[in-house]
mmCIF file of C-alpha atoms and ligand atoms in Angstrom:
data_model
loop_
_atom_site.group_PDB
_atom_site.id
_atom_site.type_symbol
_atom_site.label_atom_id
_atom_site.label_comp_id
_atom_site.label_asym_id
_atom_site.label_seq_id
_atom_site.Cartn_x
_atom_site.Cartn_y
_atom_site.Cartn_z
ATOM 1 C CA UNK A 1 4.396 -4.763 -2.710
ATOM 2 C CA UNK A 2 6.838 -8.066 -3.968
ATOM 3 C CA UNK A 3 10.246 -6.493 -3.644
ATOM 4 C CA UNK A 4 8.969 -5.115 0.299
ATOM 5 C CA UNK A 5 7.738 -8.351 0.910
ATOM 6 C CA UNK A 6 10.985 -10.197 -0.520
ATOM 7 C CA UNK A 7 12.993 -7.926 1.974
ATOM 8 C CA UNK A 8 10.395 -8.816 4.977
ATOM 9 C CA UNK A 9 11.701 -12.862 3.729
ATOM 10 C CA UNK A 10 15.404 -12.319 3.101
ATOM 11 C CA UNK A 11 15.732 -10.165 6.277
ATOM 12 C CA UNK A 12 13.905 -12.690 8.472
ATOM 13 C CA UNK A 13 15.949 -15.503 6.821
ATOM 14 C CA UNK A 14 19.686 -12.811 7.348
ATOM 15 C CA UNK A 15 18.306 -12.673 10.978
ATOM 16 C CA UNK A 16 17.597 -16.297 11.914
ATOM 17 C CA UNK A 17 20.908 -16.962 10.008
ATOM 18 C CA UNK A 18 22.445 -14.819 12.177
ATOM 19 C CA UNK A 19 21.455 -16.140 15.507
ATOM 20 C CA UNK A 20 22.722 -19.210 14.506
ATOM 21 C CA UNK A 21 26.448 -17.922 13.444
ATOM 22 C CA UNK A 22 26.461 -16.109 16.626
ATOM 23 C CA UNK A 23 25.880 -19.365 18.793
ATOM 24 C CA UNK A 24 28.448 -22.089 16.559
ATOM 25 C CA UNK A 25 30.970 -18.462 16.501
ATOM 26 C CA UNK A 26 30.045 -18.574 20.336
ATOM 27 C CA UNK A 27 31.503 -22.259 20.667
ATOM 28 C CA UNK A 28 34.899 -21.426 20.276
ATOM 29 C CA UNK A 29 34.784 -19.744 23.643
ATOM 30 C CA UNK A 30 33.352 -22.916 25.298
ATOM 31 C CA UNK A 31 35.773 -25.129 23.685
ATOM 32 C CA UNK A 32 37.794 -25.311 19.974
ATOM 33 C CA UNK A 33 36.921 -29.461 19.786
ATOM 34 C CA UNK A 34 33.542 -27.991 20.174
ATOM 35 C CA UNK A 35 33.830 -25.712 17.080
ATOM 36 C CA UNK A 36 35.501 -28.009 14.708
ATOM 37 C CA UNK A 37 32.863 -30.688 15.298
ATOM 38 C CA UNK A 38 29.814 -28.690 14.838
ATOM 39 C CA UNK A 39 31.553 -26.666 11.888
ATOM 40 C CA UNK A 40 31.841 -29.983 10.459
ATOM 41 C CA UNK A 41 28.643 -30.856 9.653
ATOM 42 C CA UNK A 42 28.245 -27.705 7.674
ATOM 43 C CA UNK A 43 30.376 -29.256 5.638
ATOM 44 C CA UNK A 44 28.166 -31.117 3.211
ATOM 45 C CA UNK A 45 25.718 -30.114 -0.360
ATOM 46 C CA UNK A 46 22.240 -29.527 1.514
ATOM 47 C CA UNK A 47 24.382 -26.925 3.271
ATOM 48 C CA UNK A 48 26.061 -25.851 0.636
ATOM 49 C CA UNK A 49 22.916 -25.497 -1.095
ATOM 50 C CA UNK A 50 21.793 -23.532 2.268
ATOM 51 C CA UNK A 51 25.008 -20.980 1.919
ATOM 52 C CA UNK A 52 24.071 -20.300 -1.931
ATOM 53 C CA UNK A 53 19.978 -19.376 -0.672
ATOM 54 C CA UNK A 54 22.072 -17.398 2.278
ATOM 55 C CA UNK A 55 24.427 -15.257 -0.157
ATOM 56 C CA UNK A 56 21.167 -14.725 -2.532
ATOM 57 C CA UNK A 57 19.301 -13.433 0.509
ATOM 58 C CA UNK A 58 21.788 -11.315 1.648
ATOM 59 C CA UNK A 59 22.149 -9.814 -2.180
ATOM 60 C CA UNK A 60 18.968 -8.875 -2.452
ATOM 61 C CA UNK A 61 18.663 -8.101 0.721
ATOM 62 C CA UNK A 62 21.768 -5.111 0.165
ATOM 63 C CA UNK A 63 20.273 -4.675 -3.278
ATOM 64 C CA UNK A 64 17.131 -3.675 -2.504
ATOM 65 C CA UNK A 65 18.102 -2.051 0.849
ATOM 66 C CA UNK A 66 19.898 0.638 -1.919
ATOM 67 C CA UNK A 67 16.520 0.762 -3.834
ATOM 68 C CA UNK A 68 14.513 1.821 -0.453
ATOM 69 C CA UNK A 69 17.944 4.439 0.360
ATOM 70 C CA UNK A 70 17.202 6.173 -2.758
ATOM 71 C CA UNK A 71 13.271 5.971 -2.435
ATOM 72 C CA UNK A 72 13.499 7.930 1.022
ATOM 73 C CA UNK A 73 16.592 10.538 -0.510
ATOM 74 C CA UNK A 74 16.733 10.853 -3.916
ATOM 75 C CA UNK A 75 14.120 13.430 -5.601
ATOM 76 C CA UNK A 76 13.119 11.162 -8.616
ATOM 77 C CA UNK A 77 12.877 8.049 -6.194
ATOM 78 C CA UNK A 78 9.664 7.530 -5.851
ATOM 79 C CA UNK A 79 9.050 8.191 -9.892
ATOM 80 C CA UNK A 80 12.028 5.370 -11.103
ATOM 81 C CA UNK A 81 10.773 2.968 -7.846
ATOM 82 C CA UNK A 82 9.767 0.282 -10.683
ATOM 83 C CA UNK A 83 12.544 0.223 -12.556
ATOM 84 C CA UNK A 84 14.674 0.070 -10.055
ATOM 85 C CA UNK A 85 13.001 -2.722 -8.940
ATOM 86 C CA UNK A 86 14.107 -4.336 -12.407
ATOM 87 C CA UNK A 87 17.996 -3.130 -11.783
ATOM 88 C CA UNK A 88 18.021 -5.264 -9.082
ATOM 89 C CA UNK A 89 16.755 -7.890 -9.932
ATOM 90 C CA UNK A 90 19.037 -7.322 -13.175
ATOM 91 C CA UNK A 91 21.834 -7.038 -10.724
ATOM 92 C CA UNK A 92 21.072 -9.610 -8.971
ATOM 93 C CA UNK A 93 20.907 -12.742 -11.346
ATOM 94 C CA UNK A 94 24.137 -11.121 -12.826
ATOM 95 C CA UNK A 95 25.585 -11.729 -9.510
ATOM 96 C CA UNK A 96 24.561 -15.133 -8.954
ATOM 97 C CA UNK A 97 24.768 -16.649 -12.264
ATOM 98 C CA UNK A 98 28.479 -15.964 -11.667
ATOM 99 C CA UNK A 99 28.750 -17.512 -8.309
ATOM 100 C CA UNK A 100 26.364 -20.677 -8.378
ATOM 101 C CA UNK A 101 28.798 -22.562 -10.750
ATOM 102 C CA UNK A 102 31.748 -21.493 -8.528
ATOM 103 C CA UNK A 103 30.170 -22.116 -5.343
ATOM 104 C CA UNK A 104 28.282 -25.489 -6.376
ATOM 105 C CA UNK A 105 31.371 -26.730 -7.866
ATOM 106 C CA UNK A 106 33.683 -26.246 -3.975
ATOM 107 C CA UNK A 107 30.666 -28.168 -2.568
ATOM 108 C CA UNK A 108 30.667 -30.632 -4.212
ATOM 109 C CA UNK A 109 34.033 -31.502 -5.643
ATOM 110 C CA UNK A 110 35.077 -31.085 -1.468
ATOM 111 C CA UNK A 111 32.287 -33.751 -1.146
ATOM 112 C CA UNK A 112 33.690 -36.141 -3.136
ATOM 113 C CA UNK A 113 37.398 -36.208 -1.601
ATOM 114 C CA UNK B 1 -46.200 5.689 -38.058
ATOM 115 C CA UNK B 2 -42.977 3.898 -36.533
ATOM 116 C CA UNK B 3 -40.103 5.552 -34.256
ATOM 117 C CA UNK B 4 -37.184 3.792 -35.109
ATOM 118 C CA UNK B 5 -35.997 2.329 -32.249
ATOM 119 C CA UNK B 6 -31.985 2.759 -31.884
ATOM 120 C CA UNK B 7 -31.154 -0.420 -32.320
ATOM 121 C CA UNK B 8 -30.689 -3.313 -29.700
ATOM 122 C CA UNK B 9 -27.950 -2.384 -27.453
ATOM 123 C CA UNK B 10 -25.629 -5.199 -26.202
ATOM 124 C CA UNK B 11 -25.778 -6.631 -23.043
ATOM 125 C CA UNK B 12 -23.654 -8.810 -20.870
ATOM 126 C CA UNK B 13 -24.034 -11.252 -17.688
ATOM 127 C CA UNK B 14 -21.545 -10.771 -14.965
ATOM 128 C CA UNK B 15 -21.145 -12.741 -11.952
ATOM 129 C CA UNK B 16 -20.857 -10.561 -8.871
ATOM 130 C CA UNK B 17 -19.803 -11.871 -5.597
ATOM 131 C CA UNK B 18 -19.497 -10.077 -3.010
ATOM 132 C CA UNK B 19 -18.390 -10.816 1.044
ATOM 133 C CA UNK B 20 -21.858 -10.317 3.134
ATOM 134 C CA UNK B 21 -22.241 -9.615 7.298
ATOM 135 C CA UNK B 22 -25.083 -9.504 8.920
ATOM 136 C CA UNK B 23 -23.749 -8.441 12.410
ATOM 137 C CA UNK B 24 -27.227 -9.225 13.939
ATOM 138 C CA UNK B 25 -27.496 -13.038 11.534
ATOM 139 C CA UNK B 26 -23.570 -13.832 10.742
ATOM 140 C CA UNK B 27 -20.550 -14.608 12.986
ATOM 141 C CA UNK B 28 -18.792 -14.960 10.092
ATOM 142 C CA UNK B 29 -18.102 -13.242 6.783
ATOM 143 C CA UNK B 30 -20.060 -15.378 3.841
ATOM 144 C CA UNK B 31 -19.551 -14.669 0.253
ATOM 145 C CA UNK B 32 -22.837 -14.864 -1.725
ATOM 146 C CA UNK B 33 -23.195 -14.232 -6.051
ATOM 147 C CA UNK B 34 -25.374 -12.678 -7.962
ATOM 148 C CA UNK B 35 -26.011 -12.799 -11.264
ATOM 149 C CA UNK B 36 -26.764 -9.413 -13.653
ATOM 150 C CA UNK B 37 -27.971 -8.578 -16.554
ATOM 151 C CA UNK B 38 -25.265 -4.939 -17.462
ATOM 152 C CA UNK B 39 -24.574 -2.676 -20.114
ATOM 153 C CA UNK B 40 -21.257 -1.607 -21.541
ATOM 154 C CA UNK B 41 -21.646 1.750 -19.835
ATOM 155 C CA UNK B 42 -22.150 -0.238 -16.519
ATOM 156 C CA UNK B 43 -20.023 0.839 -13.529
ATOM 157 C CA UNK B 44 -19.625 -2.191 -10.766
ATOM 158 C CA UNK B 45 -21.879 0.536 -8.420
ATOM 159 C CA UNK B 46 -24.449 0.184 -10.940
ATOM 160 C CA UNK B 47 -24.284 -3.301 -10.350
ATOM 161 C CA UNK B 48 -24.930 -2.881 -6.964
ATOM 162 C CA UNK B 49 -27.467 -1.056 -7.789
ATOM 163 C CA UNK B 50 -29.621 -3.531 -9.145
ATOM 164 C CA UNK B 51 -28.932 -6.407 -7.484
ATOM 165 C CA UNK B 52 -29.801 -3.874 -4.030
ATOM 166 C CA UNK B 53 -33.216 -2.838 -5.623
ATOM 167 C CA UNK B 54 -33.961 -5.928 -7.702
ATOM 168 C CA UNK B 55 -32.556 -9.213 -5.898
ATOM 169 C CA UNK B 56 -32.040 -8.176 -2.122
ATOM 170 C CA UNK B 57 -32.941 -5.247 -1.315
ATOM 171 C CA UNK B 58 -30.703 -5.724 1.862
ATOM 172 C CA UNK B 59 -27.158 -5.488 0.184
ATOM 173 C CA UNK B 60 -25.389 -2.402 2.515
ATOM 174 C CA UNK B 61 -22.921 -0.334 0.995
ATOM 175 C CA UNK B 62 -22.174 3.778 1.448
ATOM 176 C CA UNK B 63 -22.552 5.783 -2.037
ATOM 177 C CA UNK B 64 -23.541 9.767 -2.404
ATOM 178 C CA UNK B 65 -22.525 11.069 -5.141
ATOM 179 C CA UNK B 66 -22.184 8.261 -7.903
ATOM 180 C CA UNK B 67 -19.350 9.855 -9.913
ATOM 181 C CA UNK B 68 -16.146 9.936 -8.022
ATOM 182 C CA UNK B 69 -16.044 12.931 -5.712
ATOM 183 C CA UNK B 70 -17.059 12.296 -2.141
ATOM 184 C CA UNK B 71 -14.920 9.055 -1.019
ATOM 185 C CA UNK B 72 -18.393 7.042 0.092
ATOM 186 C CA UNK B 73 -17.226 3.560 -2.144
ATOM 187 C CA UNK B 74 -14.429 2.781 -1.700
ATOM 188 C CA UNK B 75 -13.739 -0.839 -2.008
ATOM 189 C CA UNK B 76 -12.216 -4.241 -2.885
ATOM 190 C CA UNK B 77 -12.620 -5.422 -6.065
ATOM 191 C CA UNK B 78 -11.410 -8.190 -7.449
ATOM 192 C CA UNK B 79 -8.733 -8.003 -4.541
ATOM 193 C CA UNK B 80 -7.750 -4.301 -5.866
ATOM 194 C CA UNK B 81 -9.197 -1.051 -3.309
ATOM 195 C CA UNK B 82 -11.747 1.053 -6.193
ATOM 196 C CA UNK B 83 -14.061 3.159 -5.757
ATOM 197 C CA UNK B 84 -17.122 1.189 -7.464
ATOM 198 C CA UNK B 85 -18.429 4.183 -8.853
ATOM 199 C CA UNK B 86 -15.625 4.418 -11.028
ATOM 200 C CA UNK B 87 -14.519 0.692 -11.780
ATOM 201 C CA UNK B 88 -16.493 0.360 -15.633
ATOM 202 C CA UNK B 89 -17.425 -3.704 -15.507
ATOM 203 C CA UNK B 90 -16.204 -4.137 -19.259
ATOM 204 C CA UNK B 91 -12.951 -3.161 -17.784
ATOM 205 C CA UNK B 92 -12.899 -6.040 -15.263
ATOM 206 C CA UNK B 93 -12.114 -9.425 -17.171
ATOM 207 C CA UNK B 94 -16.284 -10.246 -17.077
ATOM 208 C CA UNK B 95 -15.451 -13.970 -18.130
ATOM 209 C CA UNK B 96 -14.943 -14.423 -14.478
ATOM 210 C CA UNK B 97 -16.893 -13.282 -11.612
ATOM 211 C CA UNK B 98 -16.060 -9.974 -9.571
ATOM 212 C CA UNK B 99 -15.036 -10.202 -6.721
ATOM 213 C CA UNK B 100 -16.668 -7.433 -3.817
ATOM 214 C CA UNK B 101 -16.039 -6.700 -0.330
ATOM 215 C CA UNK B 102 -15.144 -4.147 1.993
ATOM 216 C CA UNK B 103 -11.548 -2.374 2.711
ATOM 217 C CA UNK B 104 -9.379 -4.168 4.854
ATOM 218 C CA UNK B 105 -8.314 -3.111 7.787
ATOM 219 C CA UNK B 106 -11.237 -1.138 9.499
ATOM 220 C CA UNK B 107 -13.391 -2.699 11.452
ATOM 221 C CA UNK B 108 -16.421 -4.573 9.414
ATOM 222 C CA UNK B 109 -19.361 -3.250 10.741
ATOM 223 C CA UNK B 110 -22.020 -4.450 8.083
ATOM 224 C CA UNK B 111 -21.688 -6.413 3.900
ATOM 225 C CA UNK B 112 -19.752 -3.850 2.621
ATOM 226 C CA UNK B 113 -19.736 -1.149 5.414
ATOM 227 C CA UNK B 114 -17.207 -0.670 7.427
ATOM 228 C CA UNK B 115 -16.559 2.006 10.250
ATOM 229 C CA UNK B 116 -14.451 4.725 9.163
ATOM 230 C CA UNK B 117 -13.732 6.601 12.897
ATOM 231 C CA UNK B 118 -10.414 4.890 13.444
ATOM 232 C CA UNK B 119 -9.810 6.465 9.433
ATOM 233 C CA UNK B 120 -11.365 10.082 10.220
ATOM 234 C CA UNK B 121 -9.549 10.221 13.980
ATOM 235 C CA UNK B 122 -6.367 9.773 12.049
ATOM 236 C CA UNK B 123 -7.445 12.600 9.981
ATOM 237 C CA UNK B 124 -7.852 15.260 12.546
ATOM 238 C CA UNK B 125 -4.841 14.566 14.333
ATOM 239 C CA UNK B 126 -2.601 16.020 12.420
ATOM 240 C CA UNK B 127 -4.748 19.028 12.060
ATOM 241 C CA UNK B 128 -6.134 19.534 7.912
ATOM 242 C CA UNK B 129 -6.485 23.702 8.029
ATOM 243 C CA UNK B 130 -4.277 26.661 7.435
ATOM 244 C CA UNK B 131 -2.602 27.035 10.696
ATOM 245 C CA UNK B 132 -1.055 30.839 10.902
ATOM 246 C CA UNK B 133 -0.757 33.136 13.875
ATOM 247 C CA UNK B 134 0.820 36.149 11.754
ATOM 248 C CA UNK B 135 -1.648 39.451 10.840
ATOM 249 C CA UNK B 136 -2.125 38.800 6.862
ATOM 250 C CA UNK B 137 0.442 42.130 5.419
ATOM 251 C CA UNK B 138 -2.051 44.816 4.690
ATOM 252 C CA UNK B 139 -4.362 42.781 6.472
ATOM 253 C CA UNK B 140 -5.992 41.451 3.614
ATOM 254 C CA UNK B 141 -4.885 38.134 2.252
ATOM 255 C CA UNK B 142 -2.440 35.829 1.862
ATOM 256 C CA UNK B 143 -0.625 35.887 -0.942
ATOM 257 C CA UNK B 144 0.512 32.741 -2.905
ATOM 258 C CA UNK B 145 2.442 31.957 -6.154
ATOM 259 C CA UNK B 146 1.182 30.019 -9.318
ATOM 260 C CA UNK B 147 4.651 28.052 -7.811
ATOM 261 C CA UNK B 148 4.442 28.016 -4.672
ATOM 262 C CA UNK B 149 0.568 27.218 -4.578
ATOM 263 C CA UNK B 150 1.902 23.723 -7.603
ATOM 264 C CA UNK B 151 4.178 23.125 -4.687
ATOM 265 C CA UNK B 152 1.019 20.713 -2.638
ATOM 266 C CA UNK B 153 -0.938 21.186 -5.878
ATOM 267 C CA UNK B 154 -1.436 17.057 -6.274
ATOM 268 C CA UNK B 155 -2.531 16.123 -2.491
ATOM 269 C CA UNK B 156 -5.391 18.653 -2.297
ATOM 270 C CA UNK B 157 -7.413 16.324 -4.705
ATOM 271 C CA UNK B 158 -7.810 13.738 -1.691
ATOM 272 C CA UNK B 159 -11.065 12.606 -1.465
ATOM 273 C CA UNK B 160 -10.709 10.797 2.111
ATOM 274 C CA UNK B 161 -11.783 7.873 0.561
ATOM 275 C CA UNK B 162 -9.217 5.336 2.434
ATOM 276 C CA UNK B 163 -8.215 3.316 -0.418
ATOM 277 C CA UNK B 164 -4.766 3.549 0.121
ATOM 278 C CA UNK B 165 -4.074 3.024 3.384
ATOM 279 C CA UNK B 166 -6.924 0.011 3.682
ATOM 280 C CA UNK B 167 -4.750 -1.056 1.169
ATOM 281 C CA UNK B 168 -1.339 -0.501 2.935
ATOM 282 C CA UNK B 169 -0.237 -4.261 4.856
ATOM 283 C CA UNK B 170 1.697 -2.162 7.695
ATOM 284 C CA UNK B 171 -2.227 -0.544 8.430
ATOM 285 C CA UNK B 172 -3.283 -4.118 8.238
ATOM 286 C CA UNK B 173 -1.164 -5.990 10.759
ATOM 287 C CA UNK B 174 -0.864 -2.105 13.223
ATOM 288 C CA UNK B 175 -3.683 -0.040 13.480
ATOM 289 C CA UNK B 176 -2.403 2.700 15.190
ATOM 290 C CA UNK B 177 -0.555 3.454 12.292
ATOM 291 C CA UNK B 178 -1.636 7.063 10.620
ATOM 292 C CA UNK B 179 -1.850 5.848 7.231
ATOM 293 C CA UNK B 180 -1.163 7.625 3.974
ATOM 294 C CA UNK B 181 -4.076 9.398 3.816
ATOM 295 C CA UNK B 182 -3.710 11.111 6.842
ATOM 296 C CA UNK B 183 -0.038 12.240 5.302
ATOM 297 C CA UNK B 184 -1.431 13.178 2.205
ATOM 298 C CA UNK B 185 -3.114 15.627 4.503
ATOM 299 C CA UNK B 186 -0.802 16.701 6.472
ATOM 300 C CA UNK B 187 1.418 17.552 3.404
ATOM 301 C CA UNK B 188 -1.140 19.436 1.669
ATOM 302 C CA UNK B 189 -0.826 21.829 4.433
ATOM 303 C CA UNK B 190 3.079 21.095 4.870
ATOM 304 C CA UNK B 191 4.197 22.323 1.899
ATOM 305 C CA UNK B 192 1.317 25.588 1.593
ATOM 306 C CA UNK B 193 3.306 28.179 1.818
ATOM 307 C CA UNK B 194 1.231 30.075 4.152
ATOM 308 C CA UNK B 195 0.954 27.633 6.355
ATOM 309 C CA UNK B 196 2.966 28.761 9.973
ATOM 310 C CA UNK B 197 3.240 25.652 12.386
ATOM 311 C CA UNK B 198 5.613 23.242 13.190
ATOM 312 C CA UNK B 199 2.949 20.883 15.113
ATOM 313 C CA UNK B 200 2.028 18.085 12.052
ATOM 314 C CA UNK B 201 5.698 17.276 11.602
ATOM 315 C CA UNK B 202 5.791 16.749 15.094
ATOM 316 C CA UNK B 203 2.886 14.378 15.120
ATOM 317 C CA UNK B 204 4.270 12.539 12.310
ATOM 318 C CA UNK B 205 7.380 11.768 13.207
ATOM 319 C CA UNK B 206 6.107 9.989 16.049
ATOM 320 C CA UNK B 207 6.559 6.213 16.417
ATOM 321 C CA UNK B 208 3.326 5.191 14.487
ATOM 322 C CA UNK B 209 4.131 8.804 11.773
ATOM 323 C CA UNK B 210 5.532 8.727 9.418
ATOM 324 C CA UNK B 211 8.740 6.435 9.373
ATOM 325 C CA UNK B 212 6.038 3.313 9.996
ATOM 326 C CA UNK B 213 5.945 3.819 5.433
ATOM 327 C CA UNK B 214 7.577 0.603 4.290
ATOM 328 C CA UNK B 215 7.787 1.969 0.719
ATOM 329 C CA UNK B 216 5.564 -0.231 -0.822
ATOM 330 C CA UNK B 217 3.756 1.291 -3.176
ATOM 331 C CA UNK B 218 -0.049 0.250 -2.296
ATOM 332 C CA UNK B 219 -1.354 3.495 -1.322
ATOM 333 C CA UNK B 220 0.033 5.427 -4.972
ATOM 334 C CA UNK B 221 -1.235 2.452 -6.675
ATOM 335 C CA UNK B 222 -5.136 2.188 -5.056
ATOM 336 C CA UNK B 223 -5.770 5.654 -5.220
ATOM 337 C CA UNK B 224 -8.398 7.045 -7.559
ATOM 338 C CA UNK B 225 -7.296 10.000 -7.931
ATOM 339 C CA UNK B 226 -4.054 9.076 -9.191
ATOM 340 C CA UNK B 227 -2.339 11.030 -6.031
ATOM 341 C CA UNK B 228 1.142 9.701 -5.598
ATOM 342 C CA UNK B 229 0.751 8.833 -2.071
ATOM 343 C CA UNK B 230 4.075 7.447 -1.182
ATOM 344 C CA UNK B 231 5.887 10.295 -2.789
ATOM 345 C CA UNK B 232 4.029 13.235 -0.697
ATOM 346 C CA UNK B 233 5.385 10.786 2.284
ATOM 347 C CA UNK B 234 9.201 10.539 0.877
ATOM 348 C CA UNK B 235 8.614 14.400 1.446
ATOM 349 C CA UNK B 236 6.873 14.682 4.687
ATOM 350 C CA UNK B 237 9.568 12.955 5.802
ATOM 351 C CA UNK B 238 12.611 14.134 4.253
ATOM 352 C CA UNK B 239 10.276 17.828 6.025
ATOM 353 C CA UNK B 240 10.965 16.046 9.381
ATOM 354 C CA UNK B 241 14.816 14.932 8.726
ATOM 355 C CA UNK B 242 14.878 18.788 7.513
ATOM 356 C CA UNK B 243 12.433 20.070 10.681
ATOM 357 C CA UNK B 244 10.595 22.259 8.468
ATOM 358 C CA UNK B 245 8.389 21.865 5.497
ATOM 359 C CA UNK B 246 7.488 24.935 2.592
HETATM 360 S S1 LIG C 301 -5.204 9.814 -0.732
HETATM 361 FE FE1 LIG C 301 -6.154 8.873 -2.358
HETATM 362 S S2 LIG C 301 -7.142 6.690 -1.732
HETATM 363 FE FE2 LIG C 301 -5.905 7.793 -0.178
HETATM 364 S S3 LIG C 301 -8.238 8.639 0.986
HETATM 365 FE FE3 LIG C 301 -7.081 10.164 -0.497
HETATM 366 S S4 LIG C 301 -8.266 10.235 -2.650
HETATM 367 FE FE4 LIG C 301 -8.724 8.451 -1.490
HETATM 368 S S1 LIG C 302 -19.679 7.224 -4.696
HETATM 369 FE FE1 LIG C 302 -18.851 8.936 -4.200
HETATM 370 S S2 LIG C 302 -17.072 8.593 -4.460
HETATM 371 FE FE2 LIG C 302 -17.943 6.906 -5.787
#
């Protein structure tokens, strides 16, 4: 149940990001200056934290997606769905622990420049 | 002469908070609490009986066998779908009140009774009976090996209580979805070596069929018969991809 709820929430969040991302990328066709102006506003710590959330959401969605594929196609998938969920959380934690400090250093050192 | 009285059995008092709804009076369901004196051997169904027989005769619920075999009394007890007749009160947390309400996703009729018709409609649509057009060998019976019988053993255990279907978040939001119980009963025949029809695979390949399943596993957790419901659904999904069952 909770894996499904999280999958939904991250899925919807990623969808809205893609929507915005498509729009801001499309701006480059309008004018490169406008594009630069918009992208420039992304360079602040709040957006930095948002990026962290985005990476977290995408990672969870991707890993849990693999788990769902296994549930559907691997014979023992339904038997080990719970164990696989813990593996997903575990791998997600490891990756996030690796990514978060690096990313935050980037975000905040750029903010200082 | 005195007869030895059995040492007094310990009783305890529990509070049940029941979601009541009388369509002739209420516009909205309301919660009502009852205190009942219970024995350690009593089940939620016994508490409901006690309330109905001693406190409020208008309390409405379904039950027939009272022994976990007819599937009439699935209800939501402390937020989980179970059979009232198979839930011992002492196994719940009796320091807290016990919340009892009707199963979700089906139209509420009165108190703990819902309209089961949409549920049985889906059940009928998967044609849950043996379809075989060929003549049995030697004109007598359709033999089946123990292995062939074991293939669908799990899904023969269903008592059509609707605990699974009414615990499914997909079914809550989309009442058209066939729901786990119908798929379980389709599985029962899809994997039966004697069955010769592919019609159930066609029915369940529909938009509202197996692909609605999001593998939340709520159904497997709810099933009072311990059927591996999500497993059965996964097997039907694969049978549809292969284009055949058994
Ligand atoms: S599969 Fe289990 S929960 Fe679902 S209707 Fe059958 S017995 Fe009830
Ligand atoms: S009353 Fe028959 S299953 Fe509970």
